[in-house]
Short mmCIF file of N, CA and C in Angstrom, two decimals:
data_model
loop_
_atom_site.label_atom_id
_atom_site.label_comp_id
_atom_site.label_asym_id
_atom_site.label_seq_id
_atom_site.Cartn_x
_atom_site.Cartn_y
_atom_site.Cartn_z
N TRP A 2 -41.51 -18.50 85.76
CA TRP A 2 -42.43 -17.64 85.04
C TRP A 2 -41.78 -17.04 83.80
N ASN A 3 -40.46 -16.87 83.84
CA ASN A 3 -39.79 -16.14 82.77
C ASN A 3 -39.76 -16.89 81.44
N GLN A 4 -40.17 -18.14 81.42
CA GLN A 4 -40.27 -18.87 80.17
C GLN A 4 -41.73 -19.13 79.77
N GLY A 5 -42.61 -18.48 80.46
CA GLY A 5 -44.02 -18.54 80.08
C GLY A 5 -44.82 -19.69 80.66
N GLN A 6 -44.24 -20.44 81.60
CA GLN A 6 -44.96 -21.60 82.15
C GLN A 6 -46.24 -21.18 82.87
N ARG A 7 -46.15 -20.16 83.69
CA ARG A 7 -47.34 -19.71 84.44
C ARG A 7 -48.43 -19.25 83.48
N TRP A 8 -48.03 -18.49 82.47
CA TRP A 8 -49.02 -17.99 81.53
C TRP A 8 -49.70 -19.14 80.79
N GLN A 9 -48.96 -20.16 80.43
CA GLN A 9 -49.55 -21.30 79.72
C GLN A 9 -50.59 -22.02 80.58
N VAL A 10 -50.31 -22.15 81.88
CA VAL A 10 -51.27 -22.76 82.80
C VAL A 10 -52.53 -21.89 82.88
N THR A 11 -52.34 -20.59 83.03
CA THR A 11 -53.47 -19.66 83.09
C THR A 11 -54.27 -19.71 81.80
N ARG A 12 -53.57 -19.64 80.70
CA ARG A 12 -54.21 -19.63 79.38
C ARG A 12 -55.07 -20.89 79.17
N GLN A 13 -54.54 -22.04 79.54
CA GLN A 13 -55.27 -23.29 79.38
C GLN A 13 -56.52 -23.30 80.26
N ALA A 14 -56.39 -22.80 81.49
CA ALA A 14 -57.54 -22.74 82.39
C ALA A 14 -58.62 -21.81 81.84
N PHE A 15 -58.22 -20.70 81.25
CA PHE A 15 -59.18 -19.79 80.63
C PHE A 15 -59.90 -20.47 79.47
N PHE A 16 -59.16 -21.20 78.69
CA PHE A 16 -59.74 -21.94 77.57
C PHE A 16 -60.75 -22.97 78.09
N ASP A 17 -60.36 -23.73 79.12
CA ASP A 17 -61.22 -24.77 79.70
C ASP A 17 -62.51 -24.19 80.28
N ARG A 18 -62.44 -22.99 80.82
CA ARG A 18 -63.59 -22.36 81.47
C ARG A 18 -64.38 -21.44 80.52
N ASP A 19 -63.97 -21.37 79.29
CA ASP A 19 -64.61 -20.50 78.29
C ASP A 19 -64.59 -19.04 78.75
N TYR A 20 -63.44 -18.59 79.24
CA TYR A 20 -63.27 -17.20 79.62
C TYR A 20 -62.61 -16.41 78.49
N GLY A 21 -62.56 -16.98 77.31
CA GLY A 21 -61.68 -16.52 76.27
C GLY A 21 -62.07 -15.37 75.41
N GLY A 22 -61.95 -15.60 74.19
CA GLY A 22 -62.08 -14.59 73.16
C GLY A 22 -61.05 -14.90 72.09
N SER A 23 -60.85 -13.96 71.22
CA SER A 23 -59.94 -14.20 70.10
C SER A 23 -58.50 -14.45 70.55
N TRP A 24 -58.11 -13.92 71.68
CA TRP A 24 -56.73 -14.10 72.14
C TRP A 24 -56.43 -15.54 72.56
N LEU A 25 -57.47 -16.35 72.72
CA LEU A 25 -57.25 -17.75 73.09
C LEU A 25 -57.25 -18.70 71.90
N SER A 26 -57.51 -18.16 70.73
CA SER A 26 -57.66 -19.03 69.56
C SER A 26 -56.39 -19.78 69.19
N GLU A 27 -55.26 -19.13 69.28
CA GLU A 27 -53.98 -19.77 68.94
C GLU A 27 -52.90 -19.26 69.88
N THR A 28 -52.00 -20.15 70.28
CA THR A 28 -50.86 -19.73 71.09
C THR A 28 -49.98 -18.82 70.25
N ASP A 29 -49.48 -17.78 70.88
CA ASP A 29 -48.59 -16.80 70.23
C ASP A 29 -49.24 -16.08 69.06
N SER A 30 -50.55 -15.98 69.08
CA SER A 30 -51.24 -15.25 68.02
C SER A 30 -51.09 -13.75 68.26
N LYS A 31 -51.38 -12.97 67.24
CA LYS A 31 -51.33 -11.52 67.39
C LYS A 31 -52.33 -11.07 68.45
N ALA A 32 -53.51 -11.71 68.47
CA ALA A 32 -54.53 -11.34 69.46
C ALA A 32 -54.03 -11.59 70.89
N GLU A 33 -53.33 -12.72 71.09
CA GLU A 33 -52.80 -13.00 72.42
C GLU A 33 -51.72 -11.99 72.80
N LYS A 34 -50.86 -11.65 71.86
CA LYS A 34 -49.83 -10.65 72.13
C LYS A 34 -50.44 -9.29 72.45
N ASP A 35 -51.47 -8.92 71.71
CA ASP A 35 -52.17 -7.66 71.99
C ASP A 35 -52.81 -7.68 73.38
N PHE A 36 -53.40 -8.83 73.74
CA PHE A 36 -54.00 -8.99 75.06
C PHE A 36 -52.95 -8.79 76.15
N LEU A 37 -51.81 -9.44 76.00
CA LEU A 37 -50.75 -9.33 77.01
C LEU A 37 -50.09 -7.96 77.02
N MET A 38 -50.14 -7.25 75.92
CA MET A 38 -49.62 -5.87 75.90
C MET A 38 -50.45 -4.97 76.81
N LYS A 39 -51.74 -5.28 76.95
CA LYS A 39 -52.62 -4.49 77.83
C LYS A 39 -52.32 -4.75 79.30
N CYS A 40 -51.81 -5.93 79.60
CA CYS A 40 -51.53 -6.30 80.99
C CYS A 40 -50.38 -7.31 81.04
N PRO A 41 -49.16 -6.88 80.79
CA PRO A 41 -48.03 -7.80 80.70
C PRO A 41 -47.72 -8.56 81.99
N GLN A 42 -48.14 -8.05 83.13
CA GLN A 42 -47.85 -8.73 84.39
C GLN A 42 -48.57 -10.06 84.53
N LEU A 43 -49.57 -10.34 83.69
CA LEU A 43 -50.26 -11.63 83.74
C LEU A 43 -49.32 -12.79 83.49
N VAL A 44 -48.24 -12.55 82.80
CA VAL A 44 -47.27 -13.60 82.49
C VAL A 44 -46.56 -14.08 83.75
N ARG A 45 -46.38 -13.20 84.73
CA ARG A 45 -45.61 -13.57 85.92
C ARG A 45 -46.46 -13.85 87.16
N LEU A 46 -47.75 -13.53 87.13
CA LEU A 46 -48.59 -13.74 88.29
C LEU A 46 -48.98 -15.21 88.44
N GLN A 47 -49.27 -15.61 89.67
CA GLN A 47 -49.68 -16.99 89.95
C GLN A 47 -51.02 -17.29 89.27
N PRO A 48 -51.10 -18.38 88.53
CA PRO A 48 -52.36 -18.73 87.87
C PRO A 48 -53.55 -18.82 88.83
N THR A 49 -53.33 -19.33 90.03
CA THR A 49 -54.45 -19.46 90.98
C THR A 49 -55.01 -18.09 91.37
N GLU A 50 -54.15 -17.09 91.50
CA GLU A 50 -54.61 -15.75 91.86
C GLU A 50 -55.41 -15.13 90.71
N ILE A 51 -54.90 -15.30 89.49
CA ILE A 51 -55.60 -14.78 88.32
C ILE A 51 -56.95 -15.46 88.16
N LEU A 52 -56.97 -16.78 88.33
CA LEU A 52 -58.21 -17.54 88.15
C LEU A 52 -59.23 -17.25 89.24
N ASP A 53 -58.78 -16.99 90.46
CA ASP A 53 -59.71 -16.61 91.54
C ASP A 53 -60.41 -15.30 91.18
N SER A 54 -59.64 -14.33 90.71
CA SER A 54 -60.23 -13.05 90.31
C SER A 54 -61.17 -13.24 89.13
N ALA A 55 -60.73 -14.03 88.15
CA ALA A 55 -61.54 -14.27 86.96
C ALA A 55 -62.86 -14.94 87.32
N GLN A 56 -62.80 -15.93 88.20
CA GLN A 56 -64.03 -16.64 88.59
C GLN A 56 -64.99 -15.70 89.30
N TRP A 57 -64.48 -14.88 90.22
CA TRP A 57 -65.34 -13.95 90.93
C TRP A 57 -65.97 -12.95 89.96
N LEU A 58 -65.18 -12.41 89.06
CA LEU A 58 -65.69 -11.44 88.09
C LEU A 58 -66.73 -12.08 87.17
N ALA A 59 -66.46 -13.29 86.72
CA ALA A 59 -67.40 -13.98 85.83
C ALA A 59 -68.71 -14.30 86.55
N GLU A 60 -68.63 -14.71 87.81
CA GLU A 60 -69.84 -15.01 88.57
C GLU A 60 -70.63 -13.74 88.89
N THR A 61 -69.93 -12.64 89.08
CA THR A 61 -70.57 -11.39 89.45
C THR A 61 -71.15 -10.65 88.25
N PHE A 62 -70.38 -10.62 87.16
CA PHE A 62 -70.77 -9.81 86.00
C PHE A 62 -71.07 -10.61 84.74
N GLY A 63 -70.78 -11.90 84.75
CA GLY A 63 -70.94 -12.71 83.55
C GLY A 63 -69.64 -12.73 82.76
N LYS A 64 -69.55 -13.68 81.86
CA LYS A 64 -68.32 -13.84 81.08
C LYS A 64 -68.21 -12.85 79.94
N SER A 65 -69.34 -12.34 79.49
CA SER A 65 -69.29 -11.45 78.35
C SER A 65 -70.34 -10.36 78.48
N ALA A 66 -70.19 -9.36 77.61
CA ALA A 66 -71.11 -8.24 77.58
C ALA A 66 -71.18 -7.75 76.14
N THR A 67 -72.10 -6.86 75.89
CA THR A 67 -72.19 -6.26 74.57
C THR A 67 -71.41 -4.96 74.57
N SER A 68 -70.49 -4.85 73.63
CA SER A 68 -69.67 -3.66 73.51
C SER A 68 -70.53 -2.47 73.11
N THR A 69 -70.35 -1.35 73.79
CA THR A 69 -71.09 -0.15 73.40
C THR A 69 -70.53 0.44 72.11
N GLU A 70 -69.27 0.13 71.79
CA GLU A 70 -68.66 0.65 70.57
C GLU A 70 -69.05 -0.16 69.34
N THR A 71 -68.92 -1.48 69.43
CA THR A 71 -69.13 -2.31 68.25
C THR A 71 -70.47 -3.02 68.25
N LYS A 72 -71.20 -2.98 69.35
CA LYS A 72 -72.49 -3.67 69.50
C LYS A 72 -72.36 -5.18 69.34
N SER A 73 -71.18 -5.70 69.55
CA SER A 73 -70.96 -7.14 69.45
C SER A 73 -70.55 -7.71 70.80
N LYS A 74 -70.60 -9.03 70.92
CA LYS A 74 -70.26 -9.71 72.16
C LYS A 74 -68.75 -9.57 72.42
N VAL A 75 -68.42 -9.20 73.64
CA VAL A 75 -67.03 -9.04 74.04
C VAL A 75 -66.84 -9.79 75.36
N TYR A 76 -65.82 -10.60 75.43
CA TYR A 76 -65.51 -11.26 76.70
C TYR A 76 -64.97 -10.22 77.67
N LEU A 77 -65.43 -10.29 78.89
CA LEU A 77 -65.06 -9.32 79.92
C LEU A 77 -63.55 -9.16 80.02
N PHE A 78 -62.82 -10.28 80.04
CA PHE A 78 -61.39 -10.21 80.26
C PHE A 78 -60.64 -9.73 79.03
N GLU A 79 -61.23 -9.94 77.88
CA GLU A 79 -60.63 -9.43 76.65
C GLU A 79 -60.75 -7.91 76.60
N ALA A 80 -61.87 -7.41 77.08
CA ALA A 80 -62.11 -5.97 77.08
C ALA A 80 -61.25 -5.26 78.12
N GLU A 81 -61.05 -5.87 79.27
CA GLU A 81 -60.28 -5.22 80.34
C GLU A 81 -59.43 -6.23 81.10
N PRO A 82 -58.32 -6.68 80.52
CA PRO A 82 -57.49 -7.69 81.17
C PRO A 82 -56.82 -7.22 82.46
N ARG A 83 -56.72 -5.91 82.65
CA ARG A 83 -56.07 -5.42 83.88
C ARG A 83 -56.82 -5.83 85.13
N LEU A 84 -58.11 -6.09 85.02
CA LEU A 84 -58.88 -6.57 86.18
C LEU A 84 -58.29 -7.86 86.75
N LEU A 85 -57.70 -8.66 85.88
CA LEU A 85 -57.14 -9.95 86.29
C LEU A 85 -55.85 -9.81 87.08
N SER A 86 -55.25 -8.66 87.06
CA SER A 86 -53.97 -8.47 87.76
C SER A 86 -54.17 -8.15 89.25
N PHE A 87 -55.41 -7.96 89.66
CA PHE A 87 -55.70 -7.67 91.06
C PHE A 87 -56.15 -8.94 91.77
N LEU A 88 -55.84 -9.03 93.05
CA LEU A 88 -56.35 -10.12 93.86
C LEU A 88 -57.87 -9.99 93.95
N LYS A 89 -58.55 -11.12 94.05
CA LYS A 89 -60.01 -11.14 94.12
C LYS A 89 -60.52 -10.21 95.21
N GLU A 90 -59.90 -10.26 96.37
CA GLU A 90 -60.34 -9.44 97.50
C GLU A 90 -60.20 -7.95 97.18
N ASP A 91 -59.16 -7.58 96.44
CA ASP A 91 -58.95 -6.18 96.07
C ASP A 91 -59.97 -5.72 95.04
N VAL A 92 -60.32 -6.62 94.11
CA VAL A 92 -61.35 -6.28 93.12
C VAL A 92 -62.68 -6.08 93.83
N GLU A 93 -63.03 -6.98 94.72
CA GLU A 93 -64.29 -6.86 95.47
C GLU A 93 -64.33 -5.55 96.25
N TYR A 94 -63.25 -5.28 96.99
CA TYR A 94 -63.21 -4.06 97.80
C TYR A 94 -63.26 -2.81 96.91
N GLY A 95 -62.50 -2.82 95.83
CA GLY A 95 -62.46 -1.66 94.94
C GLY A 95 -63.82 -1.35 94.34
N LEU A 96 -64.52 -2.38 93.90
CA LEU A 96 -65.85 -2.16 93.32
C LEU A 96 -66.85 -1.72 94.37
N GLU A 97 -66.73 -2.27 95.57
CA GLU A 97 -67.62 -1.85 96.67
C GLU A 97 -67.34 -0.38 97.02
N PHE A 98 -66.07 -0.01 97.10
CA PHE A 98 -65.70 1.37 97.41
C PHE A 98 -66.22 2.32 96.34
N MET A 99 -66.01 1.97 95.07
CA MET A 99 -66.46 2.83 93.98
C MET A 99 -67.98 2.98 93.98
N SER A 100 -68.69 1.89 94.26
CA SER A 100 -70.15 1.98 94.26
C SER A 100 -70.64 2.85 95.42
N THR A 101 -69.95 2.78 96.55
CA THR A 101 -70.30 3.63 97.68
C THR A 101 -70.09 5.10 97.32
N MET A 102 -68.95 5.38 96.69
CA MET A 102 -68.64 6.76 96.31
C MET A 102 -69.62 7.29 95.26
N MET A 103 -70.12 6.39 94.41
CA MET A 103 -71.02 6.80 93.35
C MET A 103 -72.49 6.59 93.73
N MET A 104 -72.72 6.07 94.96
CA MET A 104 -74.05 5.77 95.47
C MET A 104 -74.82 4.85 94.53
N MET A 105 -74.17 3.73 94.17
CA MET A 105 -74.76 2.73 93.29
C MET A 105 -74.63 1.36 93.91
N ASP A 106 -75.37 0.41 93.36
CA ASP A 106 -75.22 -1.00 93.74
C ASP A 106 -73.88 -1.47 93.21
N SER A 107 -73.08 -2.15 94.02
CA SER A 107 -71.74 -2.57 93.61
C SER A 107 -71.77 -3.55 92.45
N ARG A 108 -72.82 -4.31 92.29
CA ARG A 108 -72.89 -5.26 91.16
C ARG A 108 -73.14 -4.55 89.84
N GLY A 109 -73.62 -3.34 89.92
CA GLY A 109 -73.89 -2.58 88.70
C GLY A 109 -72.77 -1.62 88.33
N ALA A 110 -71.75 -1.55 89.19
CA ALA A 110 -70.65 -0.62 88.91
C ALA A 110 -69.87 -1.16 87.78
#
């Protein structure tokens, strides 16, 4: 992982699945560096774990949303890459717990 192999596998899978955004446009771009600054542990995590979480999040919430700040399309993972650092099961449980505490539907949290 320390030479970026895991990240390159993850990055390519995100590109293939259209989970991207500006950070996927070029390898070692400023956008990619900014993305990884938000969640540097993505470089060392197993690609399969990141992709499992990404797939669940994309299926549950969609790949993109409209930013309340800029009113433009934003990829979910570009807006909040830290979500990808959690195991899928932990993301599911966390959102279910938060929705229970807030008395909301977990898909809308």
